Amino acid sequence: QSALTQPASVSGSPGQSITISCTGTSSDVGAYSYVSWYQLHPGKAPKLMIYDVANRPSGVSNRFSGSKSGNTASLTISGLQAKDEADYYCSSYTSGITLDVVFGGGTKLTVL
Amino acid sequence: QLQLQESGPGLMKPSETLSLTCTVSGGSISSSSYYWGWIRQPPGKGLEWIGSMYSSGNTYYNPSLKSRVTISVDTSKNQFSLDVNSVTAADTAVYYCARHGGLGEFDPWGQGTLVTVSS
């Protein structure tokens, strides 16, 4: 069980769009539509932003969107705002004998 | 609105057993068809899934931690717990509890509790 691969950092200016990639294998991201994305602000509870690759929970801005192609999932944030500055993590169900979950290494988003 | 809150010792010594509790409010652990999970984040590192327990009591663990962890439930208190035995400095982390969709998402999460293992 290896962690999913994310860029360590991405940055963008207010109003711009950015995309964070999450690369796995044919045993996790590539095999299932169970990719989720989380936003972490220091000292706060992590927040679910995207589930099942591309679904937004109620209350999450439509500026956040998710997609997947092959073994790579992506989170896109459009119309960047200062409050979007946070750490973002992806996760995926991964095949095995039993239930197993793998997270990405995390990406620090800086809004310039 | 479902809320989760972790509680734990804060500071521990190597070789001790870490015991954390997650108190669930705004919904019943036993009445829902969800899993209840634990995730941790060591300082400066990424998230790591520790394990999850179905409302029926079936448990599933990260293979890398399976030999040292146990998740249990106390339905009378609407709580679930995590035990990690023989802790080392490598177990120093913020520990989160969360409702787990099973195959998919963790939502919502608790705010997390920092556990430091130091002699």
mmCIF file of C-alpha atoms in Angstrom:
data_model
loop_
_atom_site.group_PDB
_atom_site.id
_atom_site.type_symbol
_atom_site.label_atom_id
_atom_site.label_comp_id
_atom_site.label_asym_id
_atom_site.label_seq_id
_atom_site.Cartn_x
_atom_site.Cartn_y
_atom_site.Cartn_z
ATOM 1 C CA GLN A 1 0.000 0.000 0.000
ATOM 2 C CA SER A 2 1.868 3.095 -1.270
ATOM 3 C CA ALA A 3 0.694 6.641 -0.824
ATOM 4 C CA LEU A 4 -0.880 8.344 -3.799
ATOM 5 C CA THR A 5 1.386 10.924 -5.448
ATOM 6 C CA GLN A 6 0.511 14.595 -5.232
ATOM 7 C CA PRO A 7 2.628 17.668 -5.992
ATOM 8 C CA ALA A 8 4.058 19.124 -2.807
ATOM 9 C CA SER A 9 2.840 22.587 -3.643
ATOM 10 C CA VAL A 10 0.845 24.605 -6.137
ATOM 11 C CA SER A 11 0.114 28.295 -6.267
ATOM 12 C CA GLY A 12 -2.118 30.737 -8.066
ATOM 13 C CA SER A 13 -3.370 34.278 -7.954
ATOM 14 C CA PRO A 14 -6.862 35.273 -6.861
ATOM 15 C CA GLY A 15 -9.357 34.613 -9.617
ATOM 16 C CA GLN A 16 -7.183 32.066 -11.397
ATOM 17 C CA SER A 17 -7.745 28.323 -11.644
ATOM 18 C CA ILE A 18 -5.421 25.628 -10.399
ATOM 19 C CA THR A 19 -5.396 21.851 -10.649
ATOM 20 C CA ILE A 20 -3.958 19.383 -8.169
ATOM 21 C CA SER A 21 -3.148 15.923 -9.449
ATOM 22 C CA CYS A 22 -3.320 12.662 -7.539
ATOM 23 C CA THR A 23 -1.602 9.727 -9.194
ATOM 24 C CA GLY A 24 -2.128 6.181 -8.093
ATOM 25 C CA THR A 25 -2.137 2.781 -9.747
ATOM 26 C CA SER A 26 -4.469 0.370 -11.456
ATOM 27 C CA SER A 27 -5.204 -1.056 -8.001
ATOM 28 C CA ASP A 28 -6.615 2.128 -6.522
ATOM 29 C CA VAL A 29 -7.361 5.331 -8.454
ATOM 30 C CA GLY A 30 -7.455 3.534 -11.776
ATOM 31 C CA ALA A 31 -9.690 0.736 -10.571
ATOM 32 C CA TYR A 32 -12.420 2.499 -8.623
ATOM 33 C CA SER A 33 -14.523 5.625 -8.634
ATOM 34 C CA TYR A 34 -13.945 6.118 -4.921
ATOM 35 C CA VAL A 35 -11.579 9.081 -4.940
ATOM 36 C CA SER A 36 -12.151 11.820 -2.379
ATOM 37 C CA TRP A 37 -10.517 15.186 -1.744
ATOM 38 C CA TYR A 38 -10.090 16.932 1.600
ATOM 39 C CA GLN A 39 -9.191 20.467 2.615
ATOM 40 C CA LEU A 40 -7.109 20.942 5.764
ATOM 41 C CA HIS A 41 -6.738 24.257 7.506
ATOM 42 C CA PRO A 42 -4.470 24.330 10.593
ATOM 43 C CA GLY A 43 -6.373 23.700 13.787
ATOM 44 C CA LYS A 44 -9.642 22.935 12.030
ATOM 45 C CA ALA A 45 -11.431 19.720 11.236
ATOM 46 C CA PRO A 46 -10.591 18.425 7.755
ATOM 47 C CA LYS A 47 -13.350 19.098 5.268
ATOM 48 C CA LEU A 48 -14.598 16.820 2.495
ATOM 49 C CA MET A 49 -14.585 18.721 -0.793
ATOM 50 C CA ILE A 50 -15.160 16.012 -3.417
ATOM 51 C CA TYR A 51 -16.268 12.380 -3.178
ATOM 52 C CA ASP A 52 -16.651 9.571 -5.694
ATOM 53 C CA VAL A 53 -14.270 11.380 -8.081
ATOM 54 C CA ALA A 54 -16.502 14.268 -9.032
ATOM 55 C CA ASN A 55 -19.341 14.755 -6.560
ATOM 56 C CA ARG A 56 -19.590 17.816 -4.324
ATOM 57 C CA PRO A 57 -21.113 17.544 -0.864
ATOM 58 C CA SER A 58 -23.854 19.962 0.004
ATOM 59 C CA GLY A 59 -22.399 23.306 0.973
ATOM 60 C CA VAL A 60 -19.156 23.006 -0.991
ATOM 61 C CA SER A 61 -18.659 25.744 -3.541
ATOM 62 C CA ASN A 62 -19.095 24.830 -7.200
ATOM 63 C CA ARG A 63 -15.653 26.371 -7.738
ATOM 64 C CA PHE A 64 -14.343 22.977 -6.670
ATOM 65 C CA SER A 65 -14.525 20.145 -9.174
ATOM 66 C CA GLY A 66 -13.012 16.701 -9.541
ATOM 67 C CA SER A 67 -12.191 14.371 -12.394
ATOM 68 C CA LYS A 68 -10.241 11.238 -13.206
ATOM 69 C CA SER A 69 -8.351 9.855 -16.170
ATOM 70 C CA GLY A 70 -6.702 6.497 -15.921
ATOM 71 C CA ASN A 71 -4.658 6.289 -12.748
ATOM 72 C CA THR A 72 -4.725 10.033 -12.092
ATOM 73 C CA ALA A 73 -7.437 12.019 -10.348
ATOM 74 C CA SER A 74 -7.537 15.786 -10.307
ATOM 75 C CA LEU A 75 -9.015 18.543 -8.176
ATOM 76 C CA THR A 76 -9.610 21.859 -9.893
ATOM 77 C CA ILE A 77 -10.326 25.068 -8.031
ATOM 78 C CA SER A 78 -11.566 27.922 -10.147
ATOM 79 C CA GLY A 79 -11.852 31.581 -9.174
ATOM 80 C CA LEU A 80 -9.195 31.187 -6.480
ATOM 81 C CA GLN A 81 -9.871 32.992 -3.234
ATOM 82 C CA ALA A 82 -7.595 33.694 -0.289
ATOM 83 C CA LYS A 83 -9.638 31.347 1.873
ATOM 84 C CA ASP A 84 -8.772 28.458 -0.438
ATOM 85 C CA GLU A 85 -5.193 28.534 0.828
ATOM 86 C CA ALA A 86 -4.849 25.215 2.638
ATOM 87 C CA ASP A 87 -3.478 21.701 2.364
ATOM 88 C CA TYR A 88 -5.358 19.325 0.085
ATOM 89 C CA TYR A 89 -5.299 15.549 0.248
ATOM 90 C CA CYS A 90 -6.741 12.920 -2.024
ATOM 91 C CA SER A 91 -7.734 9.431 -0.981
ATOM 92 C CA SER A 92 -8.825 6.289 -2.759
ATOM 93 C CA TYR A 93 -10.236 2.896 -1.984
ATOM 94 C CA THR A 94 -7.645 0.313 -2.888
ATOM 95 C CA SER A 95 -8.124 -3.302 -3.777
ATOM 96 C CA GLY A 96 -6.948 -6.019 -1.524
ATOM 97 C CA ILE A 97 -8.213 -8.805 0.637
ATOM 98 C CA THR A 98 -10.297 -6.395 2.656
ATOM 99 C CA LEU A 99 -11.285 -2.776 2.996
ATOM 100 C CA ASP A 100 -8.233 -0.579 2.520
ATOM 101 C CA VAL A 101 -7.796 3.143 2.001
ATOM 102 C CA VAL A 102 -4.777 5.087 0.795
ATOM 103 C CA PHE A 103 -4.155 8.833 1.026
ATOM 104 C CA GLY A 104 -1.994 11.110 -1.049
ATOM 105 C CA GLY A 105 0.996 12.916 0.390
ATOM 106 C CA GLY A 106 -0.801 16.245 0.397
ATOM 107 C CA THR A 107 -0.472 19.486 -1.586
ATOM 108 C CA LYS A 108 0.024 22.939 -0.109
ATOM 109 C CA LEU A 109 -2.006 25.504 -2.050
ATOM 110 C CA THR A 110 -0.718 29.058 -1.820
ATOM 111 C CA VAL A 111 -2.870 31.928 -3.025
ATOM 112 C CA LEU A 112 -0.450 34.633 -4.091
ATOM 113 C CA GLN B 1 -25.822 17.845 12.480
ATOM 114 C CA LEU B 2 -23.411 14.998 13.114
ATOM 115 C CA GLN B 3 -20.364 15.982 15.146
ATOM 116 C CA LEU B 4 -17.354 13.994 16.300
ATOM 117 C CA GLN B 5 -14.894 14.825 19.046
ATOM 118 C CA GLU B 6 -11.673 13.009 19.891
ATOM 119 C CA SER B 7 -10.274 12.707 23.398
ATOM 120 C CA GLY B 8 -6.990 11.252 24.516
ATOM 121 C CA PRO B 9 -3.926 11.486 26.753
ATOM 122 C CA GLY B 10 -1.845 14.102 24.927
ATOM 123 C CA LEU B 11 1.534 12.876 26.146
ATOM 124 C CA MET B 12 2.712 9.305 26.407
ATOM 125 C CA LYS B 13 5.902 7.328 26.981
ATOM 126 C CA PRO B 14 7.336 4.755 24.598
ATOM 127 C CA SER B 15 5.987 1.204 24.965
ATOM 128 C CA GLU B 16 2.700 2.392 26.517
ATOM 129 C CA THR B 17 -0.724 1.735 24.998
ATOM 130 C CA LEU B 18 -2.454 4.712 23.415
ATOM 131 C CA SER B 19 -6.199 4.865 23.969
ATOM 132 C CA LEU B 20 -8.339 7.400 22.150
ATOM 133 C CA THR B 21 -12.097 7.889 22.206
ATOM 134 C CA CYS B 22 -14.348 9.493 19.634
ATOM 135 C CA THR B 23 -17.677 10.781 20.917
ATOM 136 C CA VAL B 24 -20.397 11.075 18.307
ATOM 137 C CA SER B 25 -23.265 13.534 18.733
ATOM 138 C CA GLY B 26 -26.209 14.368 16.513
ATOM 139 C CA GLY B 27 -26.690 10.769 15.368
ATOM 140 C CA SER B 28 -26.426 7.178 16.525
ATOM 141 C CA ILE B 29 -23.399 5.026 15.777
ATOM 142 C CA SER B 30 -25.455 1.847 15.792
ATOM 143 C CA SER B 31 -28.440 2.933 13.741
ATOM 144 C CA SER B 32 -26.601 3.949 10.590
ATOM 145 C CA SER B 33 -25.056 1.875 7.845
ATOM 146 C CA TYR B 34 -21.724 3.595 8.026
ATOM 147 C CA TYR B 35 -18.210 2.819 9.065
ATOM 148 C CA TRP B 36 -16.406 4.804 11.747
ATOM 149 C CA GLY B 37 -12.740 5.453 11.156
ATOM 150 C CA TRP B 38 -9.472 6.721 12.510
ATOM 151 C CA ILE B 39 -6.858 8.668 10.550
ATOM 152 C CA ARG B 40 -3.611 10.206 11.758
ATOM 153 C CA GLN B 41 -1.153 12.853 10.579
ATOM 154 C CA PRO B 42 2.409 12.859 11.934
ATOM 155 C CA PRO B 43 4.018 16.299 12.205
ATOM 156 C CA GLY B 44 5.004 17.567 8.774
ATOM 157 C CA LYS B 45 3.683 14.447 7.051
ATOM 158 C CA GLY B 46 0.595 13.297 5.237
ATOM 159 C CA LEU B 47 -2.598 11.594 6.328
ATOM 160 C CA GLU B 48 -2.583 7.894 7.096
ATOM 161 C CA TRP B 49 -5.686 5.715 7.408
ATOM 162 C CA ILE B 50 -5.479 3.620 10.575
ATOM 163 C CA GLY B 51 -8.650 1.612 10.362
ATOM 164 C CA SER B 52 -12.423 1.590 10.266
ATOM 165 C CA MET B 53 -15.219 -0.253 11.986
ATOM 166 C CA TYR B 54 -18.646 -0.992 10.576
ATOM 167 C CA SER B 55 -21.663 -0.249 12.726
ATOM 168 C CA SER B 56 -22.126 -4.026 13.097
ATOM 169 C CA GLY B 57 -18.716 -4.285 14.719
ATOM 170 C CA ASN B 58 -16.630 -5.648 11.828
ATOM 171 C CA THR B 59 -13.217 -4.005 11.779
ATOM 172 C CA TYR B 60 -10.699 -3.268 9.031
ATOM 173 C CA TYR B 61 -7.157 -2.053 9.562
ATOM 174 C CA ASN B 62 -4.267 -0.587 7.621
ATOM 175 C CA PRO B 63 -2.026 -3.607 6.954
ATOM 176 C CA SER B 64 1.013 -1.678 8.202
ATOM 177 C CA LEU B 65 -0.592 -1.084 11.611
ATOM 178 C CA LYS B 66 -2.846 -4.105 11.961
ATOM 179 C CA SER B 67 -0.677 -5.918 14.502
ATOM 180 C CA ARG B 68 -0.814 -3.009 16.975
ATOM 181 C CA VAL B 69 -4.251 -1.439 16.668
ATOM 182 C CA THR B 70 -7.751 -2.238 17.837
ATOM 183 C CA ILE B 71 -10.944 -0.318 17.145
ATOM 184 C CA SER B 72 -13.970 -0.940 19.348
ATOM 185 C CA VAL B 73 -17.377 0.568 19.975
ATOM 186 C CA ASP B 74 -19.462 1.451 23.007
ATOM 187 C CA THR B 75 -22.967 1.949 21.633
ATOM 188 C CA SER B 76 -24.350 2.863 25.057
ATOM 189 C CA LYS B 77 -22.116 5.937 25.070
ATOM 190 C CA ASN B 78 -22.262 6.524 21.297
ATOM 191 C CA GLN B 79 -18.495 6.310 21.212
ATOM 192 C CA PHE B 80 -15.862 4.358 19.366
ATOM 193 C CA SER B 81 -12.272 3.921 20.433
ATOM 194 C CA LEU B 82 -8.784 3.284 19.147
ATOM 195 C CA ASP B 83 -6.050 1.426 20.993
ATOM 196 C CA VAL B 84 -2.472 1.428 19.713
ATOM 197 C CA ASN B 85 -0.072 -0.710 21.694
ATOM 198 C CA SER B 86 3.696 -0.443 22.100
ATOM 199 C CA VAL B 87 3.833 3.150 20.911
ATOM 200 C CA THR B 88 7.064 4.762 19.746
ATOM 201 C CA ALA B 89 8.009 8.288 18.707
ATOM 202 C CA ALA B 90 6.808 7.347 15.211
ATOM 203 C CA ASP B 91 3.254 7.244 16.576
ATOM 204 C CA THR B 92 3.407 10.949 17.441
ATOM 205 C CA ALA B 93 0.634 12.500 15.375
ATOM 206 C CA VAL B 94 -2.663 14.327 15.286
ATOM 207 C CA TYR B 95 -5.308 11.624 15.459
ATOM 208 C CA TYR B 96 -8.668 12.213 13.771
ATOM 209 C CA CYS B 97 -11.889 10.267 13.937
ATOM 210 C CA ALA B 98 -14.442 10.432 11.139
ATOM 211 C CA ARG B 99 -17.537 8.792 9.757
ATOM 212 C CA HIS B 100 -16.481 6.640 6.847
ATOM 213 C CA GLY B 101 -18.582 5.808 3.820
ATOM 214 C CA GLY B 102 -16.748 2.492 3.569
ATOM 215 C CA LEU B 103 -15.508 2.415 0.036
ATOM 216 C CA GLY B 104 -15.341 6.165 -0.132
ATOM 217 C CA GLU B 105 -15.376 9.369 1.776
ATOM 218 C CA PHE B 106 -14.640 10.365 5.364
ATOM 219 C CA ASP B 107 -17.218 12.938 6.458
ATOM 220 C CA PRO B 108 -17.504 14.590 8.882
ATOM 221 C CA TRP B 109 -14.233 14.652 10.817
ATOM 222 C CA GLY B 110 -13.388 15.575 14.362
ATOM 223 C CA GLN B 111 -10.980 18.420 15.000
ATOM 224 C CA GLY B 112 -8.216 16.024 15.919
ATOM 225 C CA THR B 113 -6.142 15.456 19.026
ATOM 226 C CA LEU B 114 -2.361 15.659 19.216
ATOM 227 C CA VAL B 115 -0.632 12.682 20.794
ATOM 228 C CA THR B 116 3.069 13.019 21.577
ATOM 229 C CA VAL B 117 5.197 9.987 22.429
ATOM 230 C CA SER B 118 8.334 10.976 24.297
ATOM 231 C CA SER B 119 10.459 9.617 27.088
#
